[in-house]
Short mmCIF file of C-alpha atoms in Angstrom, two decimals:
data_model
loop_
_atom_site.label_atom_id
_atom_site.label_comp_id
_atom_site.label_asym_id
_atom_site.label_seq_id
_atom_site.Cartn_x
_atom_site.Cartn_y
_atom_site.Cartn_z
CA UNK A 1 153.42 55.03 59.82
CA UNK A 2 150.97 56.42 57.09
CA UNK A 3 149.90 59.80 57.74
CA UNK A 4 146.45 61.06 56.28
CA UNK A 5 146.60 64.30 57.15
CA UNK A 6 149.74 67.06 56.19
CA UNK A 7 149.32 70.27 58.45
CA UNK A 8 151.27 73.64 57.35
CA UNK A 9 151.94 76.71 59.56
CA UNK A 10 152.84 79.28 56.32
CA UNK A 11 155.07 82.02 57.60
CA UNK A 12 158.71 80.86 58.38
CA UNK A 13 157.53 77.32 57.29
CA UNK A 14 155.70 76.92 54.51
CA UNK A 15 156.46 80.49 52.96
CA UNK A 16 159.61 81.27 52.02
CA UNK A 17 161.23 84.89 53.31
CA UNK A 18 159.66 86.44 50.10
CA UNK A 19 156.08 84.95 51.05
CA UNK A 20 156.45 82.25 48.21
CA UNK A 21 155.89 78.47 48.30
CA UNK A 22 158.99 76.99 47.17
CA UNK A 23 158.16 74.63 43.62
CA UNK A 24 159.05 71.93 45.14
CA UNK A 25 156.94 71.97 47.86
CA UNK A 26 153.67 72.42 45.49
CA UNK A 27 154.76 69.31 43.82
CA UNK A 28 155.02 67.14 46.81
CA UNK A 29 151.61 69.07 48.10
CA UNK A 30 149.96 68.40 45.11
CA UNK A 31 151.35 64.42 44.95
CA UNK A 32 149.87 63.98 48.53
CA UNK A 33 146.57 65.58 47.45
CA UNK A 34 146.00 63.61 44.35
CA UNK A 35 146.32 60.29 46.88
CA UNK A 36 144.02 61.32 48.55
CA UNK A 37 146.04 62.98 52.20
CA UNK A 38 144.31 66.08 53.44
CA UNK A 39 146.11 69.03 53.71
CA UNK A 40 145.58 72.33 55.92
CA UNK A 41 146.73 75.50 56.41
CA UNK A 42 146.63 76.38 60.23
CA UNK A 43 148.41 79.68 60.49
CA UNK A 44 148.74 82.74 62.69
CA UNK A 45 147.21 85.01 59.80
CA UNK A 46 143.43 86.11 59.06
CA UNK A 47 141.43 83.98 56.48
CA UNK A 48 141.84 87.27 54.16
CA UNK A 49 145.95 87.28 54.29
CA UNK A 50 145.80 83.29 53.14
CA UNK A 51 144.16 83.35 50.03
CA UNK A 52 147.15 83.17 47.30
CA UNK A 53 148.65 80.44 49.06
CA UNK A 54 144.76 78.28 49.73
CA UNK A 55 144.31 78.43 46.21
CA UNK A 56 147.96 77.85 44.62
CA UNK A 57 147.62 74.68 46.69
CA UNK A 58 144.32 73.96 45.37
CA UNK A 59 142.79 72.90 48.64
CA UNK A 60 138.85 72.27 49.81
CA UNK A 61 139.53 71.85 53.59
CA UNK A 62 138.98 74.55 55.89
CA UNK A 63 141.54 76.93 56.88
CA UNK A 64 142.51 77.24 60.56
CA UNK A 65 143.48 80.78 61.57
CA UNK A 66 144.47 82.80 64.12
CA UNK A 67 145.96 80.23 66.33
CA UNK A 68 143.29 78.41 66.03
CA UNK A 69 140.53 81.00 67.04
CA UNK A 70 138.26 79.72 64.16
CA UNK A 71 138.05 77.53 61.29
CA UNK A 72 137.15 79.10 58.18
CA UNK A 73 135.07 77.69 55.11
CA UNK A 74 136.23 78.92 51.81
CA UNK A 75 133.85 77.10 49.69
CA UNK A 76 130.94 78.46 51.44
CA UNK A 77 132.25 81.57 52.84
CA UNK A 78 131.69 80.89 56.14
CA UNK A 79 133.51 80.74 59.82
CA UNK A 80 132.95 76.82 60.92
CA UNK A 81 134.10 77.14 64.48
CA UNK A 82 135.05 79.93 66.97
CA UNK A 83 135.61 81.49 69.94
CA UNK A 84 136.38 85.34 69.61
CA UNK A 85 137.53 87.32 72.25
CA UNK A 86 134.88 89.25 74.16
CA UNK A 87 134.47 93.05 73.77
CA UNK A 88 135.18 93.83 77.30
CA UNK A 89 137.97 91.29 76.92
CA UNK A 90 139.66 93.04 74.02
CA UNK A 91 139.32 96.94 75.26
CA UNK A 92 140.89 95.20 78.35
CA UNK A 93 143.91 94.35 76.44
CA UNK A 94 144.00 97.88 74.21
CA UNK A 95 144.06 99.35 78.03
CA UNK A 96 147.42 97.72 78.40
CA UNK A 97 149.03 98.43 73.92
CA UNK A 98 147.66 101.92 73.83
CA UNK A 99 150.28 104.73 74.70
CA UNK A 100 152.78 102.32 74.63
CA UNK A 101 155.42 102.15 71.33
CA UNK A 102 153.91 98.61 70.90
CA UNK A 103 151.77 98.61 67.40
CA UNK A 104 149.24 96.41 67.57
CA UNK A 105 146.66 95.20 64.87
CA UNK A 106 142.80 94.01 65.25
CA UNK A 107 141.78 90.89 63.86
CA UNK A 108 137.92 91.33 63.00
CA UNK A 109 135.15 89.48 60.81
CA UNK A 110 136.58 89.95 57.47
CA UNK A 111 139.40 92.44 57.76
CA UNK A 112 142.59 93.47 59.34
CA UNK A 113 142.10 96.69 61.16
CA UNK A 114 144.66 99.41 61.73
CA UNK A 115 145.10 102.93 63.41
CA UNK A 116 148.12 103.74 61.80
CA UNK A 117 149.43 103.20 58.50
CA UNK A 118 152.89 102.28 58.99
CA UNK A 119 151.59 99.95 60.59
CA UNK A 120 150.64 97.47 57.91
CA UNK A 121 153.43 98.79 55.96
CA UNK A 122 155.17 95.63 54.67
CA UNK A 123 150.94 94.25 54.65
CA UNK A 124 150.35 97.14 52.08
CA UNK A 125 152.93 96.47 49.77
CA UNK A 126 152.76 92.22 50.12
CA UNK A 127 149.08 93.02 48.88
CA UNK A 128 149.79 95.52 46.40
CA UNK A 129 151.74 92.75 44.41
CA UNK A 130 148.88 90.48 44.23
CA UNK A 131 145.94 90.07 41.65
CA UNK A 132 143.03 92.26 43.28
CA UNK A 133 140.98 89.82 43.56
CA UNK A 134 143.34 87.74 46.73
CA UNK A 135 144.53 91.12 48.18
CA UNK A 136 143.49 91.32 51.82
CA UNK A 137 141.16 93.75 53.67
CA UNK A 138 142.56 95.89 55.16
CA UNK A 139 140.29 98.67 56.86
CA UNK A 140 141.90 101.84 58.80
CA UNK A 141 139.83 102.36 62.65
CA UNK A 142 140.26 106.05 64.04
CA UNK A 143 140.26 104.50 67.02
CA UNK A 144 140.60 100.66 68.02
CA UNK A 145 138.18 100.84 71.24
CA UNK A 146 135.11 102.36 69.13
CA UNK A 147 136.14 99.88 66.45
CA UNK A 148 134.91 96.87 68.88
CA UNK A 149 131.10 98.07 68.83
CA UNK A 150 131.04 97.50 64.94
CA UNK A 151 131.92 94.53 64.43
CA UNK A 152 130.72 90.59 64.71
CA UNK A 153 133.83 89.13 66.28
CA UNK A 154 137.39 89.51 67.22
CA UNK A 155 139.47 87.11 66.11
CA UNK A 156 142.83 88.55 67.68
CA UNK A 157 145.16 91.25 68.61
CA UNK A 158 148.35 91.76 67.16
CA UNK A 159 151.43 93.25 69.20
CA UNK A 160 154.65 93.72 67.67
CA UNK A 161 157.79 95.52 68.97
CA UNK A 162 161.39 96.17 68.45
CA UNK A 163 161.37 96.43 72.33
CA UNK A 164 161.31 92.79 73.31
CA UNK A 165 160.96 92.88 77.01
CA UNK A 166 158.33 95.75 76.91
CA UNK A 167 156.33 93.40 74.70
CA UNK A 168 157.05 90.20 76.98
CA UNK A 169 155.79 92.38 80.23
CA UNK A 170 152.85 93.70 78.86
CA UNK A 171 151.96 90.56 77.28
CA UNK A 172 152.62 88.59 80.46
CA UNK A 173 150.54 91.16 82.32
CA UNK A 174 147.74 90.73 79.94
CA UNK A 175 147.83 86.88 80.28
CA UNK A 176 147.86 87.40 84.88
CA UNK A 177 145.28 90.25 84.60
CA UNK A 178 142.64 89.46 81.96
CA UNK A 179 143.57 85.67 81.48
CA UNK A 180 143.80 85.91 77.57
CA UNK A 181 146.30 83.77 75.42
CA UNK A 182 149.44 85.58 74.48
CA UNK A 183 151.35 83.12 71.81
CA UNK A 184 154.70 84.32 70.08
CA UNK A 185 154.58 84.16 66.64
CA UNK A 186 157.36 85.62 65.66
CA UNK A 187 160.30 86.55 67.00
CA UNK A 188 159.03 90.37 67.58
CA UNK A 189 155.17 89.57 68.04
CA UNK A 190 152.17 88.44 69.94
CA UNK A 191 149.19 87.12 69.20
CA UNK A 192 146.31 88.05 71.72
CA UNK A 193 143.40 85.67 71.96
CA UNK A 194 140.59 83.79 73.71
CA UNK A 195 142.43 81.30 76.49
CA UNK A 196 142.12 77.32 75.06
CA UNK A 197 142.63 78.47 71.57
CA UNK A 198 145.65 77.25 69.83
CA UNK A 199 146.48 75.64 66.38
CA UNK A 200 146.51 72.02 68.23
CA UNK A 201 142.91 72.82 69.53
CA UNK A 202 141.53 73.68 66.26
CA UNK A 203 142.98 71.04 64.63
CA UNK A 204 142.11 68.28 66.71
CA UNK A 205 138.55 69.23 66.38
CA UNK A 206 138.72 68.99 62.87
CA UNK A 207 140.49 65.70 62.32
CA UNK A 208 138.33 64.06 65.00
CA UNK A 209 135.39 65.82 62.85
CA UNK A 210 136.58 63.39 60.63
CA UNK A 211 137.01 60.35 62.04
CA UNK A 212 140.80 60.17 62.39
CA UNK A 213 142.74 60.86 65.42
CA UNK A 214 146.64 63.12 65.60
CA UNK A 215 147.84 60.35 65.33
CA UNK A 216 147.33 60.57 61.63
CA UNK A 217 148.92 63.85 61.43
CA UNK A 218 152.23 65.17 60.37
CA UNK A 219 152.74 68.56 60.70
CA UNK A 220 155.14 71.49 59.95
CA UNK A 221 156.23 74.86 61.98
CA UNK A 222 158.96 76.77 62.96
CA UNK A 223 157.54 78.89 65.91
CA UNK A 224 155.93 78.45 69.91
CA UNK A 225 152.62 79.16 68.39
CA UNK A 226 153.21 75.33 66.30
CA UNK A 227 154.19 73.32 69.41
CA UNK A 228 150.70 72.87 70.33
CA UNK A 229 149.85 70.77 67.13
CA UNK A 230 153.69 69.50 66.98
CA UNK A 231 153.70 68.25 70.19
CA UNK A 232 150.43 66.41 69.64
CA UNK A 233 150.39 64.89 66.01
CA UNK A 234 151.75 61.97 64.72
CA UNK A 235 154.79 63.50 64.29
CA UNK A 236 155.89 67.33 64.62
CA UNK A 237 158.42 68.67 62.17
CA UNK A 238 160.41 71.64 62.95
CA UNK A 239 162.10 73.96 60.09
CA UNK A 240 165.92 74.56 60.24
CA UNK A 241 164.96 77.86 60.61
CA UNK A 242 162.39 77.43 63.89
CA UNK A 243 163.32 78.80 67.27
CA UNK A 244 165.64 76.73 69.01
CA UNK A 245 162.64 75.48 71.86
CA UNK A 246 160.50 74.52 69.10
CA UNK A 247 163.48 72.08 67.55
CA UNK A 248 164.06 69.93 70.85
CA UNK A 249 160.25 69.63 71.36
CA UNK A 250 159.42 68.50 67.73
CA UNK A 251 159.45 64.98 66.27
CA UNK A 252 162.14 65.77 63.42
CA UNK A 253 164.16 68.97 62.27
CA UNK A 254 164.13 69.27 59.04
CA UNK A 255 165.90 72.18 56.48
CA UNK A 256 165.26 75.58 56.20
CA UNK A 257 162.47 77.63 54.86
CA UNK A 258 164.65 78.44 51.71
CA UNK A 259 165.00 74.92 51.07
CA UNK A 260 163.04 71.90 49.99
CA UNK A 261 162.74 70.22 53.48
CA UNK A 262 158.65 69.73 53.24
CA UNK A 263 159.09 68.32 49.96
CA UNK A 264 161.80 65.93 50.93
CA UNK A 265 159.84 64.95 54.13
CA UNK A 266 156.62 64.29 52.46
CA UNK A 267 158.13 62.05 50.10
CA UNK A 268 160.35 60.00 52.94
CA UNK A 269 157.01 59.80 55.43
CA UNK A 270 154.01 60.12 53.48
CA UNK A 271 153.91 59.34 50.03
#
């Protein structure tokens, strides 16, 4: 089959462990792109954390991030599509984070915002090696439930935790009591958003925008937050390195995240 359309989660698939995209993958990225296949980033991260890797790839398509919460529009600056979590919606979800040991980030507008510093940590330093100018915003709240008045929308919450089952009840709590989607995204966190939003959602509504159908698709991801677009493209590719639930439910498992697996599948199925 001929596949118009390449879709990339970034962390654990596209990124390497040190947040870079491996050569050989930009050459195979920028082969499809020159003939004329879309590509898109649909990720887990903010619009603001994606920049280095929107613009080594040279792309014009919108950006789908957050799990699919919105579609963003880096040509014009502008969210395409979204549907933020409610105010009431989000303090109901702080109720259940705050006074745990569960840190937890806010997903807002145009910035990542934190309580505490150590927090964004490994954030801080990841931006501190970049060129100013794609460094992320990242803005410290005194408090996370004043925070919500200021602000346009709320994209998501992040919950992380070295305490695994803590974070799986609350988060399962959160889902039975407030009805809000709670997506793993890594092996240690959450993602905390409007129910119906997911990466296959938002990218549906794109290509369909477009007058193509999944079927056109091939896509790439290595966590549960991907099986919702690789369960429903053309075909779903799984990284060596993806959780174990996300291999038998993809298309195709192909190598690790340290290896040229995209490359070598883009050549074999697309170009």
């Amino acid at each position: 089959m001929s596949y118009r359309v390449i879709a990339l989660d970034l962390d654990g698939t596209l990124l390497d462990p040190q947040k870079r995209i491996l050569p050989e993958s930009l050459v195979a990225l920028n082969e499809a792109r020159q003939s004329g296949i879309q590509i898109l980033i649909v990720t887990g991260r903010h619009h603001v954390a994606i920049l280095p890797f929107y613009q080594a790839l040279q792309l014009d398509t919108p950006a789908i991030c957050c799990n699919g919460t919105y579609a963003y529009d880096f040509s014009a600056n502008k969210v395409l599509t979204a549907d933020p979590l409610s105010i009431q919606e989000t303090i109901q979800a702080l109720s259940y984070l705050q006074g745990t040991d569960i840190e937890h980030l806010m997903y807002v507008d145009n910035a990542i915002l934190y309580e505490f510093q150590h927090t964004v940590a490994r954030t801080l330093a990841w931006s501190d090696s970049l060129p100013e100018h794609q460094r992320p915003t990242l803005q410290q709240a005194a408090d996370f439930r004043d925070a919500v008045h200021n602000v346009n929308s709320i994209w998501k919450l992040a919950a992380s935790s070295s305490n695994l089952v803590q974070l799986r009840e609350i988060s399962e709590k959160i889902e039975e009591n407030i009805g809000l989607e709670c997506e793993w995204s890594w092996f240690n966190q959450v993602d905390i958003a409007k129910k119906g939003n997911s990466k296959g959602m938002r990218l549906q509504q794109w290509v369909e925008s477009q007058g193509m159908n999944m079927k056109d698709v091939i896509a790439f991801g290595d966590n549960y937050n991907d099986l919702s677009m690789l369960e429903t493209v053309g075909m779903g590719v799984a990284m060596g390195n993806a959780v174990d639930a996300v291999k038998e439910r993809a298309d195709i498992v192909t190598l690790d995240n340290t290896q040229p697996g995209i490359a070598e599948m883009i050549r074999k199925h697309v170009l």
